Tab-separated table of C-alpha atoms and ligand atoms in Angstrom:
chain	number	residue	atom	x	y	z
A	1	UNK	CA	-31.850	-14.222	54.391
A	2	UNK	CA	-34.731	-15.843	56.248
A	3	UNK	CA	-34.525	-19.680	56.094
A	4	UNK	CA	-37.721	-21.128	53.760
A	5	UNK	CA	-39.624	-23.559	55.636
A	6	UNK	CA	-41.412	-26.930	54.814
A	7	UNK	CA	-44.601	-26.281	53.523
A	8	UNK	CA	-46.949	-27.658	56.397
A	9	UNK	CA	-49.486	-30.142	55.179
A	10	UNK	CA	-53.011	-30.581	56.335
A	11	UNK	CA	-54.069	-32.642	59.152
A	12	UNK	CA	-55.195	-35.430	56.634
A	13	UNK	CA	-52.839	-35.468	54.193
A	14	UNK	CA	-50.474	-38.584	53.667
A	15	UNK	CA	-47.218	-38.772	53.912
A	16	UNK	CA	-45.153	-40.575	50.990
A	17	UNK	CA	-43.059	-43.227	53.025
A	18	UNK	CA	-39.437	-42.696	52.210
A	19	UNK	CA	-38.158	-46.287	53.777
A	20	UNK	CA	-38.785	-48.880	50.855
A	21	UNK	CA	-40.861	-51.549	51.286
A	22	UNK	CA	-40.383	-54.994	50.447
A	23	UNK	CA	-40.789	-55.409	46.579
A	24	UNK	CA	-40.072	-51.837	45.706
A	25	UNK	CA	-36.583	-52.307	44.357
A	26	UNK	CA	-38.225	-54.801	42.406
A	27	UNK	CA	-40.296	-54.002	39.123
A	28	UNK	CA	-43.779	-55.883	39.117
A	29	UNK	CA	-44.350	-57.599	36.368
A	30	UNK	CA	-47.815	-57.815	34.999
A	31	UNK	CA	-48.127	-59.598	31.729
A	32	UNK	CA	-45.636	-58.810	29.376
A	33	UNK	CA	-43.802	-55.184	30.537
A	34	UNK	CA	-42.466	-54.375	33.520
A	35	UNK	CA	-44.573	-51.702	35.495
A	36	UNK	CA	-41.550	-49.248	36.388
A	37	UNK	CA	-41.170	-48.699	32.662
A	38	UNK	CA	-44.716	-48.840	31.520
A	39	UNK	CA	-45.036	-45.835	34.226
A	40	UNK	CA	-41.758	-43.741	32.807
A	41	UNK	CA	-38.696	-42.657	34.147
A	42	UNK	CA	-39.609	-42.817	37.496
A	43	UNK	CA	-42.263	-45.968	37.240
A	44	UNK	CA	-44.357	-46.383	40.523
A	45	UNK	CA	-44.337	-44.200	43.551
A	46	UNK	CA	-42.654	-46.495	46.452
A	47	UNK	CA	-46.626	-45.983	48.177
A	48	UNK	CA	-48.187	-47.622	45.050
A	49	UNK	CA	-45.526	-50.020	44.839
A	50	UNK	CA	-46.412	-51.320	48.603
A	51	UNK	CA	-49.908	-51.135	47.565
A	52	UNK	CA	-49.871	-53.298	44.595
A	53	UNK	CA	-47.617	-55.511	45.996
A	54	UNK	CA	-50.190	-55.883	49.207
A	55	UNK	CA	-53.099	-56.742	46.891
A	56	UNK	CA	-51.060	-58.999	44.487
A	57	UNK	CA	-49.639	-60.778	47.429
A	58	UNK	CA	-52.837	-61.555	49.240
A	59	UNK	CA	-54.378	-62.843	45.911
A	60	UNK	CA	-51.605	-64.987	45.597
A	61	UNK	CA	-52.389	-66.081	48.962
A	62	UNK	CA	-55.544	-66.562	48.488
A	63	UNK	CA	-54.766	-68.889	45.283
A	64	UNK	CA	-52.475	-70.549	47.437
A	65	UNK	CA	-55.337	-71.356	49.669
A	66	UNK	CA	-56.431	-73.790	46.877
A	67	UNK	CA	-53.619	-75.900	47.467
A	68	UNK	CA	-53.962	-77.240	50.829
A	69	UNK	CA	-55.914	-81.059	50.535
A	70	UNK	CA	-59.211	-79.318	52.753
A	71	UNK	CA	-59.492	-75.515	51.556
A	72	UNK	CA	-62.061	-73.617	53.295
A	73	UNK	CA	-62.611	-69.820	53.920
A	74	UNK	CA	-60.891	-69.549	56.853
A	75	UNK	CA	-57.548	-71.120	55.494
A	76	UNK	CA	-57.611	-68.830	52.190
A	77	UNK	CA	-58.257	-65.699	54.510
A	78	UNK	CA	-54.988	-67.241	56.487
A	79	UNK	CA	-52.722	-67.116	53.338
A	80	UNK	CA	-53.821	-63.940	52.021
A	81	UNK	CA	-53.439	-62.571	55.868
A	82	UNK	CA	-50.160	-64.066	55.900
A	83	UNK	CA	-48.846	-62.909	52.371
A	84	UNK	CA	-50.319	-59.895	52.327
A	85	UNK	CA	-48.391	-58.817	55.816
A	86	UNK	CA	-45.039	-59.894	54.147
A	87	UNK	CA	-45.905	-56.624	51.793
A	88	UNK	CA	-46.367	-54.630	54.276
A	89	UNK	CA	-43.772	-55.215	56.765
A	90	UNK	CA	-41.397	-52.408	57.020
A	91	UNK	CA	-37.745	-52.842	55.940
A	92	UNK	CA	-34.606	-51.167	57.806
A	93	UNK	CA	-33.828	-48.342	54.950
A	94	UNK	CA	-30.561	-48.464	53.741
A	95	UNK	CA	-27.820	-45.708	54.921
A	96	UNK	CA	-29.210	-43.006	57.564
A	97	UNK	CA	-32.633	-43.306	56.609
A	98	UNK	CA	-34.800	-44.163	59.469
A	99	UNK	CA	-38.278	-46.666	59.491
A	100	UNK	CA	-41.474	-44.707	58.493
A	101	UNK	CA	-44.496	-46.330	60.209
A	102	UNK	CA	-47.096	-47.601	57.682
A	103	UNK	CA	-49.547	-45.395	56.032
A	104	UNK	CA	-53.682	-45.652	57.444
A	105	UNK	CA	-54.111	-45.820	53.716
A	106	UNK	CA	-52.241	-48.886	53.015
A	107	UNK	CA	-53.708	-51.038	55.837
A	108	UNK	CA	-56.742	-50.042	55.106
A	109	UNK	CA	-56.730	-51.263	51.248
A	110	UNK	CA	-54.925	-54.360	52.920
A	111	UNK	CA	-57.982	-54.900	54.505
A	112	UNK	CA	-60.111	-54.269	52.133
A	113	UNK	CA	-58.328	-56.246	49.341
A	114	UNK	CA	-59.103	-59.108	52.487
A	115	UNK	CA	-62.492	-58.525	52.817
A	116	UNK	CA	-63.185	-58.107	49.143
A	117	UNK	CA	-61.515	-61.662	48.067
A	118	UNK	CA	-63.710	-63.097	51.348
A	119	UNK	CA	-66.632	-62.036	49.801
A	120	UNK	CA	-65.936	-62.911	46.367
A	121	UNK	CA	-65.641	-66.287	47.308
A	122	UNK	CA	-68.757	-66.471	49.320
A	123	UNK	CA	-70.699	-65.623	46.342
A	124	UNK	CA	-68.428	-68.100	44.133
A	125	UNK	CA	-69.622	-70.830	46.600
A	126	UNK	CA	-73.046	-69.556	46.872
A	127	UNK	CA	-73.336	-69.689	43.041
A	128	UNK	CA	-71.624	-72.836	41.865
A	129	UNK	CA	-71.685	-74.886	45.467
A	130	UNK	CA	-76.056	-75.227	44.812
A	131	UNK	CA	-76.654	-78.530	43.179
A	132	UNK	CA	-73.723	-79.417	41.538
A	133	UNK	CA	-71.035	-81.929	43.554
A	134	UNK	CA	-68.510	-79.994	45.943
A	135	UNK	CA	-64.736	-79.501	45.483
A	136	UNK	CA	-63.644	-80.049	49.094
A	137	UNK	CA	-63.473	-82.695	51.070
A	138	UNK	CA	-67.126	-83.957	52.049
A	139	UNK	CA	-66.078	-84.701	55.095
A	140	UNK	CA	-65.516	-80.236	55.345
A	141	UNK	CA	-68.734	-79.032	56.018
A	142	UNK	CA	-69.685	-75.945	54.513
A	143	UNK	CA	-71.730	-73.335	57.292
A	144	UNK	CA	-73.466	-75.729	59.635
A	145	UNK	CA	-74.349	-78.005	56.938
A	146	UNK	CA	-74.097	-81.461	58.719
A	147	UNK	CA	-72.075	-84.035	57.377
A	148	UNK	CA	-72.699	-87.534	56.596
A	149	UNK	CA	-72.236	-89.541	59.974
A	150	UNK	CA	-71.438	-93.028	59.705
A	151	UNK	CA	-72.263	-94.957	62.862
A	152	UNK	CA	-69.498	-95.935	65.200
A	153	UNK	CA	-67.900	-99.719	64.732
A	154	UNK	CA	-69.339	-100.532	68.472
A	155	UNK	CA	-73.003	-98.939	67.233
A	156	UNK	CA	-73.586	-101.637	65.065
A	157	UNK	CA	-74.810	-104.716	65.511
A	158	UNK	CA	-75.352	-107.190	63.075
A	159	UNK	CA	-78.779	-108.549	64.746
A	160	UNK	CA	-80.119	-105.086	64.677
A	161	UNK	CA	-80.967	-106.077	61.074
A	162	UNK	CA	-82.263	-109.888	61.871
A	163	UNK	CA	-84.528	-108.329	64.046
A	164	UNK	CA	-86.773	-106.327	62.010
A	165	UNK	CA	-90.515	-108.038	61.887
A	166	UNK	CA	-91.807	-109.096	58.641
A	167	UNK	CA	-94.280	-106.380	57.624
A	168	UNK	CA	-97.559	-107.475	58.408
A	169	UNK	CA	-100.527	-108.116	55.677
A	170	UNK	CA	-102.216	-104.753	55.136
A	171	UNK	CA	-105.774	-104.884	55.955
A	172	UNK	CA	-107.919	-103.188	53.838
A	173	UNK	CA	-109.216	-99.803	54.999
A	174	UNK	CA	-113.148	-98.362	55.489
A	175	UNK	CA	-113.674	-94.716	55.849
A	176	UNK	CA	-116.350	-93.315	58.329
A	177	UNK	CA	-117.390	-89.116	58.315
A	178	UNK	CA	-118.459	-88.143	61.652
A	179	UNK	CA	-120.361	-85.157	61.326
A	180	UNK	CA	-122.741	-82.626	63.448
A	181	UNK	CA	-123.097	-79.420	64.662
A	182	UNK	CA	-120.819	-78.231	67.343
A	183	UNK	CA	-121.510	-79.965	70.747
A	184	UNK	CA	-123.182	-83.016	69.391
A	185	UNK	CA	-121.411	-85.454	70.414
A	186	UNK	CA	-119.197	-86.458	67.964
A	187	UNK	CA	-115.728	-86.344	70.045
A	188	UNK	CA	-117.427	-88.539	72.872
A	189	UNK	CA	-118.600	-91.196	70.269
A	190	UNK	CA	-115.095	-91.707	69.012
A	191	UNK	CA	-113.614	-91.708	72.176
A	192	UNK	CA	-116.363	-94.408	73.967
A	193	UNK	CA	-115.545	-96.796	70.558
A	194	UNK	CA	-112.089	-96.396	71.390
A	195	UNK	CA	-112.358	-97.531	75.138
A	196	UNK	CA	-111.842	-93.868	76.375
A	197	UNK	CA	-113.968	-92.217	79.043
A	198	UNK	CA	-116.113	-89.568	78.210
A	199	UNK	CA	-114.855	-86.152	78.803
A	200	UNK	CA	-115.882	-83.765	81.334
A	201	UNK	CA	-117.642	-80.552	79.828
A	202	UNK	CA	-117.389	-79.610	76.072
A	203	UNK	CA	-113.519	-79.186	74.755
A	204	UNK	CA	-114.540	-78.091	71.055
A	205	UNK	CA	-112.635	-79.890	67.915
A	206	UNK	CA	-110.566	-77.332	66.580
A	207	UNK	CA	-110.000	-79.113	62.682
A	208	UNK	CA	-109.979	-83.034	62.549
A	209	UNK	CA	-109.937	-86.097	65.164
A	210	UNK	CA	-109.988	-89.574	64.008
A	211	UNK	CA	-109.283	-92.903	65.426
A	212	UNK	CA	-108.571	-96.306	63.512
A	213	UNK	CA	-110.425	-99.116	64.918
A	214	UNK	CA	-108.803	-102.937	63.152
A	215	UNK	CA	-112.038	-105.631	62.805
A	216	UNK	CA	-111.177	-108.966	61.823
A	217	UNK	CA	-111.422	-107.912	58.350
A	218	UNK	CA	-110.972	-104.211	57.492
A	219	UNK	CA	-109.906	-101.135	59.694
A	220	UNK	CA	-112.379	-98.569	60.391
A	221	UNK	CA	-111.222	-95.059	60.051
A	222	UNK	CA	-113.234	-92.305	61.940
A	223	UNK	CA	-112.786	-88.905	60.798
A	224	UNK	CA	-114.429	-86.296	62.716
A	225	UNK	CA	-114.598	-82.472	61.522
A	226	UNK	CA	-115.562	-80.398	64.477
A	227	UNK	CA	-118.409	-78.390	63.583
A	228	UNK	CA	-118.736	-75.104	64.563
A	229	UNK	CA	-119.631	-72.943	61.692
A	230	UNK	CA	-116.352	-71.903	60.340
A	231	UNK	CA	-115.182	-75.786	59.984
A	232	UNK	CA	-118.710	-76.385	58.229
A	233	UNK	CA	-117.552	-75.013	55.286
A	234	UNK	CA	-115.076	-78.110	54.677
A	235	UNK	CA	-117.574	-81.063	55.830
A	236	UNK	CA	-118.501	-81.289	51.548
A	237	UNK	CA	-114.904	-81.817	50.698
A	238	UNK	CA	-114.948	-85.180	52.572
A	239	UNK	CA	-118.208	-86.585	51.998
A	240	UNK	CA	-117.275	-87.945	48.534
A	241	UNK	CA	-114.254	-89.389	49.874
A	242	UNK	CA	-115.748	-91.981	52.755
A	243	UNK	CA	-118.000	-95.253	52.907
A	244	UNK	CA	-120.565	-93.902	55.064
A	245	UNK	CA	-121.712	-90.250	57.302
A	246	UNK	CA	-122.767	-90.484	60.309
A	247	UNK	CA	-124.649	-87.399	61.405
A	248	UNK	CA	-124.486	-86.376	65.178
A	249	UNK	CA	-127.618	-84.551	66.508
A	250	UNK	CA	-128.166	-82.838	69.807
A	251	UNK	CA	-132.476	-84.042	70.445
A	252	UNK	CA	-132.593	-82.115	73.367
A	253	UNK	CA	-130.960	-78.636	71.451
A	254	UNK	CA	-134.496	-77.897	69.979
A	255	UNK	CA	-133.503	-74.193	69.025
A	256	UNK	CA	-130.566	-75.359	66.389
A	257	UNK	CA	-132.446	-78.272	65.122
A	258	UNK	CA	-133.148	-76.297	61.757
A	259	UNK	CA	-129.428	-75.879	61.004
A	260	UNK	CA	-128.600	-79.371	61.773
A	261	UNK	CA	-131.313	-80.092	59.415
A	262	UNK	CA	-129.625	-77.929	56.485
A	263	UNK	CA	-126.123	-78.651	57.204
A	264	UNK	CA	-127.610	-82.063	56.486
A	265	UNK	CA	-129.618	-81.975	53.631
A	266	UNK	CA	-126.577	-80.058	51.765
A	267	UNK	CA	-124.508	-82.879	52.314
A	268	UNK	CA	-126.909	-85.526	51.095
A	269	UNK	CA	-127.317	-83.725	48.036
A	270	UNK	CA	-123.830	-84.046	47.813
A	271	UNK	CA	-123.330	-88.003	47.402
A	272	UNK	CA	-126.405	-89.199	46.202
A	273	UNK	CA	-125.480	-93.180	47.485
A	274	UNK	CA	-123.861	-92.377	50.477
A	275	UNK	CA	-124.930	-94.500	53.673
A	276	UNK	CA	-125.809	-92.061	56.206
A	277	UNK	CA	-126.420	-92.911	60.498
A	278	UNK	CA	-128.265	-89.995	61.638
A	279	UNK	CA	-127.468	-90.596	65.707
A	280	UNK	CA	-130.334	-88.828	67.749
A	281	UNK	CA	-127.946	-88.103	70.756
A	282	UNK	CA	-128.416	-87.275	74.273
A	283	UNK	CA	-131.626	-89.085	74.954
A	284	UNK	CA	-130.999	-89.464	78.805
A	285	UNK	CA	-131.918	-85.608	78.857
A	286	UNK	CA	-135.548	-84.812	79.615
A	287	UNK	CA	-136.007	-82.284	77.025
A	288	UNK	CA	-134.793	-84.702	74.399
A	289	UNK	CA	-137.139	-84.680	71.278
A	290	UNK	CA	-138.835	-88.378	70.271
A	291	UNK	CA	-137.835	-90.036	66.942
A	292	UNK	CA	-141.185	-89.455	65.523
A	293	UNK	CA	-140.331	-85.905	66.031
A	294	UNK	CA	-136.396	-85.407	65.156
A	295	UNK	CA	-137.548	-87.861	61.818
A	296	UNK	CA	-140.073	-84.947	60.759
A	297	UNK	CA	-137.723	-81.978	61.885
A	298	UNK	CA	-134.413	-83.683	60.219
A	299	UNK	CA	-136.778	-84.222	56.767
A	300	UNK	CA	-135.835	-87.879	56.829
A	301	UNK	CA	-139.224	-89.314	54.972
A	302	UNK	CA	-138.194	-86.919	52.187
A	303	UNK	CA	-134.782	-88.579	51.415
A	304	UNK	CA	-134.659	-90.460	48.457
A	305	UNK	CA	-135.973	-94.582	49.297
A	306	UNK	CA	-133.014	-95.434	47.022
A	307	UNK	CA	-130.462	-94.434	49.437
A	308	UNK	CA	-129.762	-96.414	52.923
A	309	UNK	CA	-130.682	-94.071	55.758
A	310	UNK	CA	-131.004	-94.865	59.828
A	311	UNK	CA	-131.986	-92.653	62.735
A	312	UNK	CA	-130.499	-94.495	65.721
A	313	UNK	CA	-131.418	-93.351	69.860
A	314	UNK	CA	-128.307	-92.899	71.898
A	315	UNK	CA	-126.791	-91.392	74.680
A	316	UNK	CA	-123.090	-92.472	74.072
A	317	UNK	CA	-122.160	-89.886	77.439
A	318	UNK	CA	-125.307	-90.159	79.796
A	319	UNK	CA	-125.273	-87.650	82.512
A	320	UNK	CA	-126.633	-90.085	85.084
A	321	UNK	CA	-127.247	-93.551	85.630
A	322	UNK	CA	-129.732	-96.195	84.166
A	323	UNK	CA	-128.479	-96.067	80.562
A	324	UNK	CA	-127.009	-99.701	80.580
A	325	UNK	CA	-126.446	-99.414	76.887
A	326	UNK	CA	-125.931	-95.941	75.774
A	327	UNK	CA	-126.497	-96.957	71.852
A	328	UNK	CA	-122.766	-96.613	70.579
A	329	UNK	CA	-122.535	-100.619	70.928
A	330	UNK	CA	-125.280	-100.377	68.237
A	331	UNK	CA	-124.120	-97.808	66.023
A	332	UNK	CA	-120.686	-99.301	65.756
A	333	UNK	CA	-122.623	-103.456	64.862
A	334	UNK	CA	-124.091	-101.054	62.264
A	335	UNK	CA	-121.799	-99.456	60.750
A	336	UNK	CA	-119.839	-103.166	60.257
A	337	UNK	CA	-122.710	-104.257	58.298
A	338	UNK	CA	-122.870	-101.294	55.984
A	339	UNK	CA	-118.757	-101.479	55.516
A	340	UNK	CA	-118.670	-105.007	54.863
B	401	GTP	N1	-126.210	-85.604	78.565
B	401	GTP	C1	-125.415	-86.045	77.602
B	401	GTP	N2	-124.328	-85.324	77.266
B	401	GTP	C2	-123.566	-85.803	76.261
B	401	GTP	C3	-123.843	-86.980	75.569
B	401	GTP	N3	-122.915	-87.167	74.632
B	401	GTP	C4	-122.053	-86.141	74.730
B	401	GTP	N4	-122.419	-85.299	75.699
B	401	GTP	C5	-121.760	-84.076	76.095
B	401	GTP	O1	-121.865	-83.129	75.065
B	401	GTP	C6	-120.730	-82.247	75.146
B	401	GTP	C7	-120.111	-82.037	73.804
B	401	GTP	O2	-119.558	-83.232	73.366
B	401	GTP	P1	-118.414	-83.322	72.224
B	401	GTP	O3	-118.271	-84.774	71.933
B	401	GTP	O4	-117.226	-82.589	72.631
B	401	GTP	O5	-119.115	-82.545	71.032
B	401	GTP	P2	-118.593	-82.401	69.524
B	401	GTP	O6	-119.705	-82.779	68.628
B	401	GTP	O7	-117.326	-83.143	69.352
B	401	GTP	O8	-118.344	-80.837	69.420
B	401	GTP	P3	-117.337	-80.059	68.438
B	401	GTP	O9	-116.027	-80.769	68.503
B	401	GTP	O10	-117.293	-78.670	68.980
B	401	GTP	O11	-117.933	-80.108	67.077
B	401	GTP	C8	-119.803	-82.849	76.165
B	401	GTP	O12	-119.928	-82.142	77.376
B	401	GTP	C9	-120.313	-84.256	76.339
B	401	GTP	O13	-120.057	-84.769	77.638
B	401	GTP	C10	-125.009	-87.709	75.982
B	401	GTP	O14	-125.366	-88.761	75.447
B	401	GTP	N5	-125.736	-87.179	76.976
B	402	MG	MG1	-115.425	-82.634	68.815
């Protein structure tokens, strides 16, 4: 009679481990019945038995996490590492029977039970850890958040504190809009007022430039807008907000006269009381129109008499000599009487 042999299992299959595993004489306890008899004669497979006791053994770790004085993530993954590994580690078997290594299976739901309690916790700090005051230590910080640093006993020094100036009286402040088509001029003007040289070539204003200059009374603020067309569109949204416009014109650019002329008019209309300089710039050049002219082109005799208006000859950035006073030295003496 032919010997029967052990039914061959496929490649995948697992393998019940024979050897018991830590725990498995014991019956689990959940609540109020034992697990072994809850499952019926035979309770839990010795497998299940290493599995359950893997998962309840790193949550236990992980609770036991909790009771170190700093807790972090790292030091709950350590005890549920550590407890969870005291499940799985393989006992002698009793009698004959020999060691079984450990199943795939059961490492892998080790690790996942890991990896699932790590990212439970993530999202329990993520949730509860906004806004309200933390649990740990706050000396702990929690992913690259910096912690308070108090400064080092030799860092301090008690005069550090004597030594801070009384804040000076605040002067009162007077707003100037320095406006014009690209190219004007407006740039060089604030930077001759502010003691600058002129600079070589045109470098365009990309947005705003200002410059604060203190008078015995008041600061001047200078805001320019640079004014190629697309900043245009913002000049209106200032003009309500200043003390007085000055309005940069290129005499010798004959060609774009009529849009300085518009851009002009739209922001008189505007502020109705505003103060406006209209600067007829860049008369060192030899095509340079005269003030009788630029007054009929810019539409100055049609402003309203009510409101203060000046056309003022400069050349704040002459291109050669014989210009001992350029005109800025007079716009600025005017612009202090308007402000005060
Ligand atoms: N000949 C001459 N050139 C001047 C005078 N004033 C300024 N310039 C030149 O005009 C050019 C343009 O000057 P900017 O001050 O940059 O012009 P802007 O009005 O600020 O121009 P945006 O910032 O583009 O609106 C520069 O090359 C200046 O050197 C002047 O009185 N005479
Ligand atoms: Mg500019």
């Amino acid at each position: 009679m032919p010997t029967p042999r052990p039914p061959v299992l496929p490649r995948h299959s697992l393998q019940l481990p024979t050897a018991p595993c830590r725990g498995a004489g014991r019956s689990l306890r959940f609540g109020w019945r034992p697990l072994s008899r809850r499952q019926g004669a035979g309770g839990l497979s010795r497998q299940r038995r290493c599995i359950v006791g893997l998962v309840v053994r790193s949550a236990l770790g992980w609770v036991a996490g909790w009771a170190r004085p700093r807790h972090s993530l790292r030091g709950h993954l350590r005890w549920a590492g550590w407890l969870g590994l005291c499940s799985l580690h393989p006992r002698p078997a009793p009698g004959p029977m020999a060691p079984r290594p450990l199943s795939p299976l059961v490492l892998a739901l080790g690790g996942a039970a890991a990896v699932l309690g790590s990212v439970l916790f993530i999202l329990w700090k993520a949730y509860f850890g906004r806004g309200s005051e933390r649990r740990w230590d706050r000396g702990e910080a929690w992913w690259g958040a910096e912690p308070a640093r108090l400064p080092e006993w030799d860092e301090w020094d008690p005069e550090d504190e004597e030594d801070e100036e009384p804040a000076l009286e605040e002067l009162e402040q007077r707003e100037v809009l320095v406006l014009g088509l690209d190219g004007s001029g407006k740039s060089t003007f604030l930077r001759v007022l502010s003691g600058k040289p002129p600079l070589e070539g045109h470098i365009p204003t990309w947005g705003f430039n200002s410059v604060r200059l203190p008078t015995k009374d008041f600061e001047v603020d200078l805001l320019e807008i640079g004014g190629s067309q697309n900043l245009r569109f913002y000049w209106k949204e200032f003009v309500n907000e200043v003390d007085v416009l000055v309005f940069m014109v290129d005499s010798a650019d004959r060609l774009r006269l009529p849009w300085a002329r518009q851009e002009l008019h739209k922001l008189l209309d505007k502020d109705p009381d505003l103060p406006v300089v209209v600067v007829a710039n860049k008369q060192d050049l030899s095509e340079a129109m005269s003030m009788v002219e630029l007054q009929q082109e810019l539409g100055l005799q049609a402003i309203d008499s009510q409101r203060e208006v000046f056309l003022v000859a400069a050349s704040i950035a002459p291109a050669g000599p014989g210009f001992e006073d350029p005109g800025s030295v007079q716009i600025w003496k005017l612009l202090l009487e308007l402000l005060s």
